[in-house]
Coordinates of C-alpha atoms and ligand atoms in Angstrom, one line a residue:
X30 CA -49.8 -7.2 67.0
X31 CA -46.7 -8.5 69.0
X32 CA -47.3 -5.6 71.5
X33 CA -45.9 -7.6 74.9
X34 CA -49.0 -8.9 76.9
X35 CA -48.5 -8.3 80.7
X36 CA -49.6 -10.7 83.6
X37 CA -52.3 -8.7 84.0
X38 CA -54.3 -6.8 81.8
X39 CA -56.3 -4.0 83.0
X40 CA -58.9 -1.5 81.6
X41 CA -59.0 2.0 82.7
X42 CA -61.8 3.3 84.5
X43 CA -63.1 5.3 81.6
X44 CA -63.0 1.8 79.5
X45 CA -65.4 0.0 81.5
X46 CA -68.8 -0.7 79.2
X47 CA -71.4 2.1 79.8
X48 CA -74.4 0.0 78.8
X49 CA -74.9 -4.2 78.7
X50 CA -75.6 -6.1 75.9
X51 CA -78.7 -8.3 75.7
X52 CA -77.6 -11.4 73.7
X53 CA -81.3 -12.6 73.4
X54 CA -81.5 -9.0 70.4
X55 CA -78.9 -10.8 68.2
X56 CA -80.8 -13.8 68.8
X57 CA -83.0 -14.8 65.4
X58 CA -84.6 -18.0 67.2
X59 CA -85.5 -16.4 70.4
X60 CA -85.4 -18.4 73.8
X61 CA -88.8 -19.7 75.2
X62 CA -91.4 -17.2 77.3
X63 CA -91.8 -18.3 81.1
X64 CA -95.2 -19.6 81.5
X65 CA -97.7 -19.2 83.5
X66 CA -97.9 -22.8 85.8
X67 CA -101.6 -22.8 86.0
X68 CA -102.7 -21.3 82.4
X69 CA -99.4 -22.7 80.5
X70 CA -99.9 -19.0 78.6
X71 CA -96.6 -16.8 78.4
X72 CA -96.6 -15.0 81.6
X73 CA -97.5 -10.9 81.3
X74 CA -95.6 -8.1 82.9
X75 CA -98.4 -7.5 85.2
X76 CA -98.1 -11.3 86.6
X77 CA -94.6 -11.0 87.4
X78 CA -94.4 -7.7 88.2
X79 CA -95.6 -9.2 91.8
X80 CA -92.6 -11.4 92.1
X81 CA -90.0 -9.1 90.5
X82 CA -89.4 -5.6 90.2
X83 CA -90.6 -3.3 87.4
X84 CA -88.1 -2.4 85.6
X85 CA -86.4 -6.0 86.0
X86 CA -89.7 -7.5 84.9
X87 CA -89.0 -5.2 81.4
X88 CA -85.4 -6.4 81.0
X89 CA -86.5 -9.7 81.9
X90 CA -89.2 -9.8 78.5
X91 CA -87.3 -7.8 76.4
X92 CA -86.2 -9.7 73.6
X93 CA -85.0 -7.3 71.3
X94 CA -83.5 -4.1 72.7
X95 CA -79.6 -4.6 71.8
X96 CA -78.5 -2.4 74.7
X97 CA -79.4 -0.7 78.3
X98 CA -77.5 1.3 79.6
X99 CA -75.9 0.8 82.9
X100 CA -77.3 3.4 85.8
X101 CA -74.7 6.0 86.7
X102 CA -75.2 4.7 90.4
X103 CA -74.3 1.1 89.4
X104 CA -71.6 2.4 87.4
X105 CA -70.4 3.5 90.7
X106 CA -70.3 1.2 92.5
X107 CA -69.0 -1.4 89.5
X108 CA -65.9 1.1 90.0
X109 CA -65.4 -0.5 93.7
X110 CA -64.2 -3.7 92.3
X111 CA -64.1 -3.3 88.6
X112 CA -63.1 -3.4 85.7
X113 CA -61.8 -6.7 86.4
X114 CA -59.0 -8.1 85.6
X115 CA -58.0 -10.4 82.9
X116 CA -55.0 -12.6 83.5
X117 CA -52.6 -14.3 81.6
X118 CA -51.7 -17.6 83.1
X119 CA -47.9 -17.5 82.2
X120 CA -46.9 -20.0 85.3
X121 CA -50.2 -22.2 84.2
X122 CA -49.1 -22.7 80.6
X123 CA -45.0 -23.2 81.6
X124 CA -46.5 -25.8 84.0
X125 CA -48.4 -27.7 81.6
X126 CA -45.5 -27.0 78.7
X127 CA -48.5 -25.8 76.1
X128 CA -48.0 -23.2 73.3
X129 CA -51.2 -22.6 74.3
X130 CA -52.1 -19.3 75.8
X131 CA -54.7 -19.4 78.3
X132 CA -56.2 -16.3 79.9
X133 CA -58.7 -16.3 82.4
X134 CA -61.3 -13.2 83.7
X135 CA -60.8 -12.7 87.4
X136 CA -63.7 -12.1 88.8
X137 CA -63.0 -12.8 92.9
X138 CA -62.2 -9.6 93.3
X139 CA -64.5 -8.4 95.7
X140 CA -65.8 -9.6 99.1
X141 CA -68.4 -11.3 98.2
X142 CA -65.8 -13.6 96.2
X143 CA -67.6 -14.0 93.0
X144 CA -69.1 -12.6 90.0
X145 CA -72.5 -12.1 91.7
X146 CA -72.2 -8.7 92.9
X147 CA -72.6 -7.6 89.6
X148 CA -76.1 -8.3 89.0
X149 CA -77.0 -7.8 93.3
X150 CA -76.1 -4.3 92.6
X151 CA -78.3 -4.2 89.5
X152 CA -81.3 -5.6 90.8
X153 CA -81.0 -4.0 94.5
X154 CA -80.9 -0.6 92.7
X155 CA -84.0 -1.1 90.9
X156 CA -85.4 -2.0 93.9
X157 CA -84.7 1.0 95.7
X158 CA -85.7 2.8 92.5
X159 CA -88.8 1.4 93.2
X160 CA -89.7 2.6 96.5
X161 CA -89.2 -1.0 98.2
X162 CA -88.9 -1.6 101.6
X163 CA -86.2 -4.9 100.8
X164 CA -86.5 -7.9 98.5
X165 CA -85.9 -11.7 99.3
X166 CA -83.9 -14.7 97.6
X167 CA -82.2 -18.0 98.3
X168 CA -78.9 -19.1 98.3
X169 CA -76.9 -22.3 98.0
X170 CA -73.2 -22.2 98.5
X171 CA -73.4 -18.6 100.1
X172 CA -72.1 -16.1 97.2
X173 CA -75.3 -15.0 95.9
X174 CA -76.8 -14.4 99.3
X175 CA -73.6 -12.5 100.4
X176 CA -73.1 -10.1 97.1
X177 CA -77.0 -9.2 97.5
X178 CA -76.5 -8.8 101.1
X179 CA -73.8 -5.9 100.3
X180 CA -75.8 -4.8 97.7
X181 CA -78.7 -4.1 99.9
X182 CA -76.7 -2.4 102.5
X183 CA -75.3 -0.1 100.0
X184 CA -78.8 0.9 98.7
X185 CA -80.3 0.6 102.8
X186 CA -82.6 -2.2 101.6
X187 CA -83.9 -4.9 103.8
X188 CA -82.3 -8.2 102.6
X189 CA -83.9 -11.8 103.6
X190 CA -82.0 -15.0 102.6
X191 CA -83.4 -18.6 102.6
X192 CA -79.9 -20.3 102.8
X193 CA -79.8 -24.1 102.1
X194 CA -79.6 -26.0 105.6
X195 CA -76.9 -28.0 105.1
X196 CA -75.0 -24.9 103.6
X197 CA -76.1 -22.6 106.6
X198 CA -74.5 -25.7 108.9
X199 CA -71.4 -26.0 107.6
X200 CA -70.3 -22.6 106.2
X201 CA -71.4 -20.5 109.4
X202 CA -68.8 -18.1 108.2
X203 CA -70.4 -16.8 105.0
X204 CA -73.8 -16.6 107.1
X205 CA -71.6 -14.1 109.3
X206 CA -70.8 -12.3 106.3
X207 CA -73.8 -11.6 105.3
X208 CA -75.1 -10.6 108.9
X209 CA -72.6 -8.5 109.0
X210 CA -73.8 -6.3 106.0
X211 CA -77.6 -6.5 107.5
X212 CA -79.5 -9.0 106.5
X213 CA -81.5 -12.0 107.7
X214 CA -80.5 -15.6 107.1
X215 CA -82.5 -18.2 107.4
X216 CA -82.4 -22.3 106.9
X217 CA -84.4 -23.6 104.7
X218 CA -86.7 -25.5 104.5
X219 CA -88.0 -23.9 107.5
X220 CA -91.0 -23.5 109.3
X221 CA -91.4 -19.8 108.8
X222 CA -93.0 -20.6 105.5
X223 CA -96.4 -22.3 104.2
X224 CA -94.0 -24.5 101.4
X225 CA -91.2 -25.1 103.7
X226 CA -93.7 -26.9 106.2
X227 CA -95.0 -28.4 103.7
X228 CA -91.6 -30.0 102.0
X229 CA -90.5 -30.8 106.0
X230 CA -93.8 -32.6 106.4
X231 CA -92.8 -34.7 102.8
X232 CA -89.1 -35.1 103.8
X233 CA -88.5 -34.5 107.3
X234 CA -84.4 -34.6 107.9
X235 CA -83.8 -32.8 104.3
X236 CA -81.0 -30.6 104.3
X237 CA -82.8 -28.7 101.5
X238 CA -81.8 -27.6 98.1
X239 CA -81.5 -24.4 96.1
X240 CA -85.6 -25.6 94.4
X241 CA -86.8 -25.5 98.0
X242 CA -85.3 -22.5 99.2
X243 CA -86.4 -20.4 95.9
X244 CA -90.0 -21.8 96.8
X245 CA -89.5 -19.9 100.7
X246 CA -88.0 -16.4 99.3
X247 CA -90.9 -16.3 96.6
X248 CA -93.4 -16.6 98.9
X249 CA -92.4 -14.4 101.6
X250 CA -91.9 -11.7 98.7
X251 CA -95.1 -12.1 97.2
X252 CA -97.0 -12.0 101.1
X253 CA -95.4 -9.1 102.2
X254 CA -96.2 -5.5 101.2
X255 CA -93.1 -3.7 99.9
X256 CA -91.2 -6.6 99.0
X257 CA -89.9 -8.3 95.3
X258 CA -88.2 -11.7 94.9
X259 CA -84.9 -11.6 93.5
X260 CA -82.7 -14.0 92.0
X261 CA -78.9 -14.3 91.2
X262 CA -79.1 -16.9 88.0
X263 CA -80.7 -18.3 85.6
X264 CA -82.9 -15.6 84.4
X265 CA -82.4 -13.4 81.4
X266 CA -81.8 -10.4 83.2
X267 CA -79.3 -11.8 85.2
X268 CA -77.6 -12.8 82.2
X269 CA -77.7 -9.1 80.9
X270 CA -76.1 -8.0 84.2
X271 CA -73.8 -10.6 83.6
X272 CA -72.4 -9.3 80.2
X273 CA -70.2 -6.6 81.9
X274 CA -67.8 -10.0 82.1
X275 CA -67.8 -10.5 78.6
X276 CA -68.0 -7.3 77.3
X277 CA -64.7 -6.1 79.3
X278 CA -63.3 -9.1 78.9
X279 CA -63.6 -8.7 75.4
X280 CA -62.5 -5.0 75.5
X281 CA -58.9 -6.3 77.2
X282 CA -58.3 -8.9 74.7
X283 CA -58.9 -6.7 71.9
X284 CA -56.5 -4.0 73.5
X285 CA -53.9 -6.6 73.0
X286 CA -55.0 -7.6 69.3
X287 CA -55.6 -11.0 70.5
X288 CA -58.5 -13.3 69.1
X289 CA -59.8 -16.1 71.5
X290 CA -60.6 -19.5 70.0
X291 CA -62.0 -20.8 72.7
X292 CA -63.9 -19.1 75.8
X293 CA -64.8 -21.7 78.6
X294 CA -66.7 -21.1 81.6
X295 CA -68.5 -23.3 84.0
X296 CA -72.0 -23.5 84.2
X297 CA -74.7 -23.8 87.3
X298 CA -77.6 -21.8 86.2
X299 CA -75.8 -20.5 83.3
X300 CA -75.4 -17.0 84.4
X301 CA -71.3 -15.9 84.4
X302 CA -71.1 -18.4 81.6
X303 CA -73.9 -16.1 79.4
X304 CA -72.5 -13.2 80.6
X305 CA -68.7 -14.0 79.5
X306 CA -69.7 -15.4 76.5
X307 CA -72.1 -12.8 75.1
X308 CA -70.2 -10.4 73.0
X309 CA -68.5 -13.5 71.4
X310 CA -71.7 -15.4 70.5
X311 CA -72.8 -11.8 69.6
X312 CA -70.2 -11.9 67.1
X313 CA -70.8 -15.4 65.8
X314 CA -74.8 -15.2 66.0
X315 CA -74.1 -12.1 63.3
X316 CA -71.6 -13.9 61.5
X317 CA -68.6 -11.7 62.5
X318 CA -66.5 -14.4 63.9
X319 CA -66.5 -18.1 65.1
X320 CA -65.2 -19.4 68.8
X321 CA -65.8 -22.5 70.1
X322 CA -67.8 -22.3 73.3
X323 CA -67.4 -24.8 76.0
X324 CA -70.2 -25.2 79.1
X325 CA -68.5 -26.8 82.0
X326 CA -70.8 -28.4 84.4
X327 CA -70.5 -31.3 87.1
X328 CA -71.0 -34.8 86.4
X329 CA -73.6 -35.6 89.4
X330 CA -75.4 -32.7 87.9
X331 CA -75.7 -32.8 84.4
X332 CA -78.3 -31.0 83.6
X333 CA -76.8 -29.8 79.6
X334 CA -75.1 -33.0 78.9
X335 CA -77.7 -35.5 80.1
X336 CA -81.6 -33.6 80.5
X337 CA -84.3 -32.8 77.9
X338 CA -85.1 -30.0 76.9
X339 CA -88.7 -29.0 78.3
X340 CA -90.8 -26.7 80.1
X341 CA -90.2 -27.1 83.8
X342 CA -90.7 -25.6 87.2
X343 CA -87.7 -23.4 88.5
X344 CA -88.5 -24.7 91.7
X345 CA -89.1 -27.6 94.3
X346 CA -92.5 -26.1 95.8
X347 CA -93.7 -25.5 91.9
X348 CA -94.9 -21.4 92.6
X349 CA -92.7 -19.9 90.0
X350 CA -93.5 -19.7 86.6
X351 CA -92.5 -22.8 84.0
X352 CA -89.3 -22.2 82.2
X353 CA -88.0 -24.1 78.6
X354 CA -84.4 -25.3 79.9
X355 CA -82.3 -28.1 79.7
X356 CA -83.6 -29.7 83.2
X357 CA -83.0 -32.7 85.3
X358 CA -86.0 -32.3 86.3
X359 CA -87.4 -29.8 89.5
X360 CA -87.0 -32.2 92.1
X361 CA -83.0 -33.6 91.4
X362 CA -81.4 -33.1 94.3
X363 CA -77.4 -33.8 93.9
X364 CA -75.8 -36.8 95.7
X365 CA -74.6 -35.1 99.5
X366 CA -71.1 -36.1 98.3
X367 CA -71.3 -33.7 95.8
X368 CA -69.1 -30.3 97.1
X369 CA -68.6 -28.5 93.9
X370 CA -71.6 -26.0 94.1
X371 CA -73.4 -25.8 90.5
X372 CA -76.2 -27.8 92.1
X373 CA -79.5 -26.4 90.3
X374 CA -81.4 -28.4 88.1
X375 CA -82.3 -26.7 85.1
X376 CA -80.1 -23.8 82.9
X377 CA -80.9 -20.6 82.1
X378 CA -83.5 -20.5 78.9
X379 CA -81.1 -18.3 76.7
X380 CA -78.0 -20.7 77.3
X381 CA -80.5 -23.8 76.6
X382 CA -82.0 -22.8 73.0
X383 CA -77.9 -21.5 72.0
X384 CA -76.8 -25.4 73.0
X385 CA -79.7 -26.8 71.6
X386 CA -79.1 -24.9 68.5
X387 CA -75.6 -25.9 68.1
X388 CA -74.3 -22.7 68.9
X389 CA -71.9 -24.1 71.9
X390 CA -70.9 -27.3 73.5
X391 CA -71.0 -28.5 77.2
X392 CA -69.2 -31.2 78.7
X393 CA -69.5 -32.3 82.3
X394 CA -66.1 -33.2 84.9
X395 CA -65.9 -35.4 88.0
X396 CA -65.3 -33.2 91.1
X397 CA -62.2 -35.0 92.1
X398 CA -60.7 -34.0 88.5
X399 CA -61.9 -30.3 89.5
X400 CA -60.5 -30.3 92.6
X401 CA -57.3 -32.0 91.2
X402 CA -57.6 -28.8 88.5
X403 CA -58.5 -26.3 91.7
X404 CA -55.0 -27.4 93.2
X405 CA -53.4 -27.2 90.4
X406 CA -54.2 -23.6 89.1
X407 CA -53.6 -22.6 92.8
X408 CA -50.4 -23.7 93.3
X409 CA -49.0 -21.8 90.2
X410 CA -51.1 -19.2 89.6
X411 CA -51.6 -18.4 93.4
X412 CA -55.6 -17.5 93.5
X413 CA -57.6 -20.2 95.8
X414 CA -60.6 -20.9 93.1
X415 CA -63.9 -21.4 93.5
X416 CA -65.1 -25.2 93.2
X417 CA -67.0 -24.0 90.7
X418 CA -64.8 -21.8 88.6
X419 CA -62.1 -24.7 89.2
X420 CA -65.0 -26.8 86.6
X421 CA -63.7 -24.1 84.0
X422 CA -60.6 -24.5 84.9
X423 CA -59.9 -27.9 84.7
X424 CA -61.7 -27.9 80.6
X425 CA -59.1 -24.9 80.0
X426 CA -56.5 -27.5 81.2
X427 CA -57.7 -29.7 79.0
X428 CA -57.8 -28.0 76.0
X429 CA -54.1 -26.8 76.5
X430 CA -52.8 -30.2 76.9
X431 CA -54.3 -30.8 73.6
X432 CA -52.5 -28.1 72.0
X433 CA -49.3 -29.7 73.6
X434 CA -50.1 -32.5 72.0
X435 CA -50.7 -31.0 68.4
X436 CA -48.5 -28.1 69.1
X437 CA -51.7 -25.4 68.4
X438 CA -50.9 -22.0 70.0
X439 CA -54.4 -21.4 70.3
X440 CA -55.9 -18.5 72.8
X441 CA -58.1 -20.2 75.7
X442 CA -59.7 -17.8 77.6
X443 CA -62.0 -19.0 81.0
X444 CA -63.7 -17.4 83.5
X445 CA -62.5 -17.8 87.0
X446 CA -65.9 -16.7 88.6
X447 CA -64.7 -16.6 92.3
X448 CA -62.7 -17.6 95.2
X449 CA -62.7 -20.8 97.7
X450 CA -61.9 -19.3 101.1
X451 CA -65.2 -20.6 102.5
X452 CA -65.2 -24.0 100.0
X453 CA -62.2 -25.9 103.1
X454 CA -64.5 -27.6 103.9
X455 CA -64.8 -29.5 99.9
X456 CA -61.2 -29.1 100.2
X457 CA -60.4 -31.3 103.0
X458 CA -62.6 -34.0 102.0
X459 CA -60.7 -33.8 99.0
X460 CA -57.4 -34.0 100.6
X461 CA -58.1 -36.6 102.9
X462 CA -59.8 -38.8 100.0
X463 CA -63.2 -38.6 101.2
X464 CA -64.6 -37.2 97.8
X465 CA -65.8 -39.7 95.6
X466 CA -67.8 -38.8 92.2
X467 CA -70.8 -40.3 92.6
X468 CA -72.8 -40.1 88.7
X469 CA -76.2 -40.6 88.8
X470 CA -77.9 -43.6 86.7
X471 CA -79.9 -43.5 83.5
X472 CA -82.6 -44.9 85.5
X473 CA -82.2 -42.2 88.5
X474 CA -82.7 -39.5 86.0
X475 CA -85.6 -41.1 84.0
X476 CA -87.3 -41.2 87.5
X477 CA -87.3 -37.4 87.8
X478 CA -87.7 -36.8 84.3
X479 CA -90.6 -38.4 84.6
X480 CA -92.1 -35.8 86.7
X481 CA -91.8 -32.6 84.6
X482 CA -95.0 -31.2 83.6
X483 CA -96.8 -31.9 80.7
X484 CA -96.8 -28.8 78.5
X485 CA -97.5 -28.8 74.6
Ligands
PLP15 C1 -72.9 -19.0 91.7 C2 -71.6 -19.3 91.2 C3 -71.4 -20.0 90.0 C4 -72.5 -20.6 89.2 O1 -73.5 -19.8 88.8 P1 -73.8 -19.3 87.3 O2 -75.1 -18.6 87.4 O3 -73.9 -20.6 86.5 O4 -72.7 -18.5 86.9 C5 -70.1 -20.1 89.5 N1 -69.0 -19.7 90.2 C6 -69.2 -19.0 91.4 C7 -68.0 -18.6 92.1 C8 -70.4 -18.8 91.9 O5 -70.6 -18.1 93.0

């Protein structure tokens, strides 16, 4: 057991996972159907099969099949920038002085900068399986909308991204990027679509939000022949994609005979959080083992630690179907101060019914505290984070100065989910003490709770 663990520990080629594990199989109270907005019945293949493609449609409903196994194709290309590596934070844990051990699961390893390309690749395959002519989706901070853009390119797909305006303004560099792999980018809301008019019309001078932009990229999909809609979080599938994180993250730490205690990893729409986590719930859902599981998410969008949990619209312009999620409801828009990404309102359905079960807790961090963590980890492990793997970051910090203080050696393992190259801007309003962590009321959240639809 006291084999010497290096700085870095990789898997060979050959031990990447061959197939992903769907956490929903090992699952006894399954997570809620998405339902149909107008009919509030579970929606049927056939429904979303004109949103999403086939065979994502299938992964998407499939409760129970324990395993698929991942296409030779996306194996492939997984071999570009994977297996990842999983790093032990030596300089992290001598510059806090904690017995703990802390290991976190790189995952910036690849243009794109985060762990998104690993479900792009996935779903712009089956999409070329298909026959498609390109698919269409939204992004916030940039990193979905550039993984799927390289995705697309790879498999010759046309690729059309709504961006978020004020994202598209100030991060014209990650628009370049995903130019430069062939696709189109567009602001949203825009006028190019019958919702994005229409939310204009209702706020003229918005700079948008994820809601809004999903609203555009659904209904281009849906009006033009030969295209699907595709999406980077939240959904089940995604989170299936996602479990290549956990799975060879869980391969490494076995290697090593090491048993985590506690896995952290921040959470937006939940889906690098359900992927790093799965084989360990897995474990614990079966009664194997126990971890403590910790959801990281910010504290002007709260959407674990302060919504309900209810049926709600995944978007602003209230076309997709309803979804059972902790939700802030479809319309909460985060403060503009807020420059930590993780900015969507609800959380992915599986994540929800584990929390809501008991199975995991959540906590949610001021973004000057993240940032404060982000400069931290940088300056001693060397790796610019994410803002939003620096949320995961700064709750593994925390945990190891706990174990300073009781003198635990406990194994924390987190999931750095990208880098910040194109986050500077965050970063100088951080460094010149412009942030501020602006929290939302009771009573601001009550106001767009009180909004979600009523579904019995
Ligand atoms: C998108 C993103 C997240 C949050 O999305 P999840 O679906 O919650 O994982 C976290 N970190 C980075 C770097 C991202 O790009």
């Amino acid at each position: 057991m006291s084999k010497e663990i290096p700085y870095k520990i990789y898997l060979e080629e050959s031990e990447m996972p061959k197939a992903w594990y769907n956490l929903r199989a090992d699952m006894k109270k399954k997570p809620a159907p998405l339902l149909n907005p107008g009919t509030h019945k579970p929606m049927t293949a056939e429904e979303l099969s004109v949103v999403f493609c086939d065979e994502l449609v299938k992964q998407e409903l499939d409760n129970d099949t324990k395993f698929y196994e991942i296409p030779q194709e996306i194996r492939d290309f997984y071999k570009m920038y994977r297996p990842s590596p999983l790093v032990r934070a030596y300089c992290l844990e001598k510059k806090l002085g904690t017995p703990a051990h802390i290991y976190y699961k790189f995952e910036g390893n690849n243009t794109s900068g985060s762990h998104k390309l690993n479900s792009a690749i996935a779903q712009a395959y089956y999409a070329k399986k298909q026959g498609l002519k390109g698919v269409t989706t939204e992004t916030g901070a940039g990193q979905w909308g550039t993984a799927l853009s390289m995705a697309c390119s790879y498999f010759d797909l046309d690729c059309k991204v709504f961006m978020v305006k004020v994202s598209y303004e100030q991060k014209p560099f990650r628009r370049e990027v995903m130019r430069t792999y062939g696709a189109s980018v567009t602001p949203s809301p825009s006028e190019t679509t019958n919702v994005g008019k229409k939310i204009l019309a209702e706020h003229p001078g918005t700079t948008g939000s994820l809601g809004c932009a999903i609203s555009e990229a659904v209904e281009v999909a849906v009006g033009t022949p030969g295209y699907r809609y595709v999406l980077g979080s939240v959904l089940n599938q995604v989170l299936l994609h996602q479990s290549v994180i956990g799975l060879e993250t869980k391969a490494a730490l076995d290697k090593y005979g090491i048993k985590a205690d506690i896995v952290i990893g921040c959470a937006g729409g939940g889906s690098n959080l359900g992927g790093l986590i799965a084989p360990f719930m897995g474990e614990k859902l079966r009664g194997e083992a126990d971890y403590r599981i910790i959801a990281v998410e910010p504290a002007s969008c709260p959407s674990l630690t302060r919504g309900v949990y209810a049926y709600d619209f995944c978007d602003t312009g209230m076309v997709c179907p309803l979804a059972k999620m902790y939700t802030l409801g479809s319309d909460f828009i985060p403060a503009p101060n807020h420059a930590g990404g993780l900015r969507y309102h609800g959380m992915s359905s599986i994540l929800s019914e584990l929390y809501d079960q008991g199975l995991m807790e959540a906590r949610s961090v001021k973004q000057t505290e993240v940032f404060e963590a982000a400069e931290t980890f940088a300056r001693v492990e060397g790796i610019l984070p994410a803002p939003e793997s620096s949320h995961a970051i700064k709750a593994a910090i925390d945990e190891a100065l706990k174990c300073k203080e009781t003198g635990e050696e406990k194994n924390i393992v987190f999931g750095l989910t990208g880098t910040g190259y194109f986050d500077m801007v965050a970063y100088e309003k951080f460094h010149d003490g412009k942030m501020d962590d602006y929290i939302p009321t009771d009573e601001e959240l009550a106001k767009f709770r009180a909004r979600l639809p009523k579904v019995d």
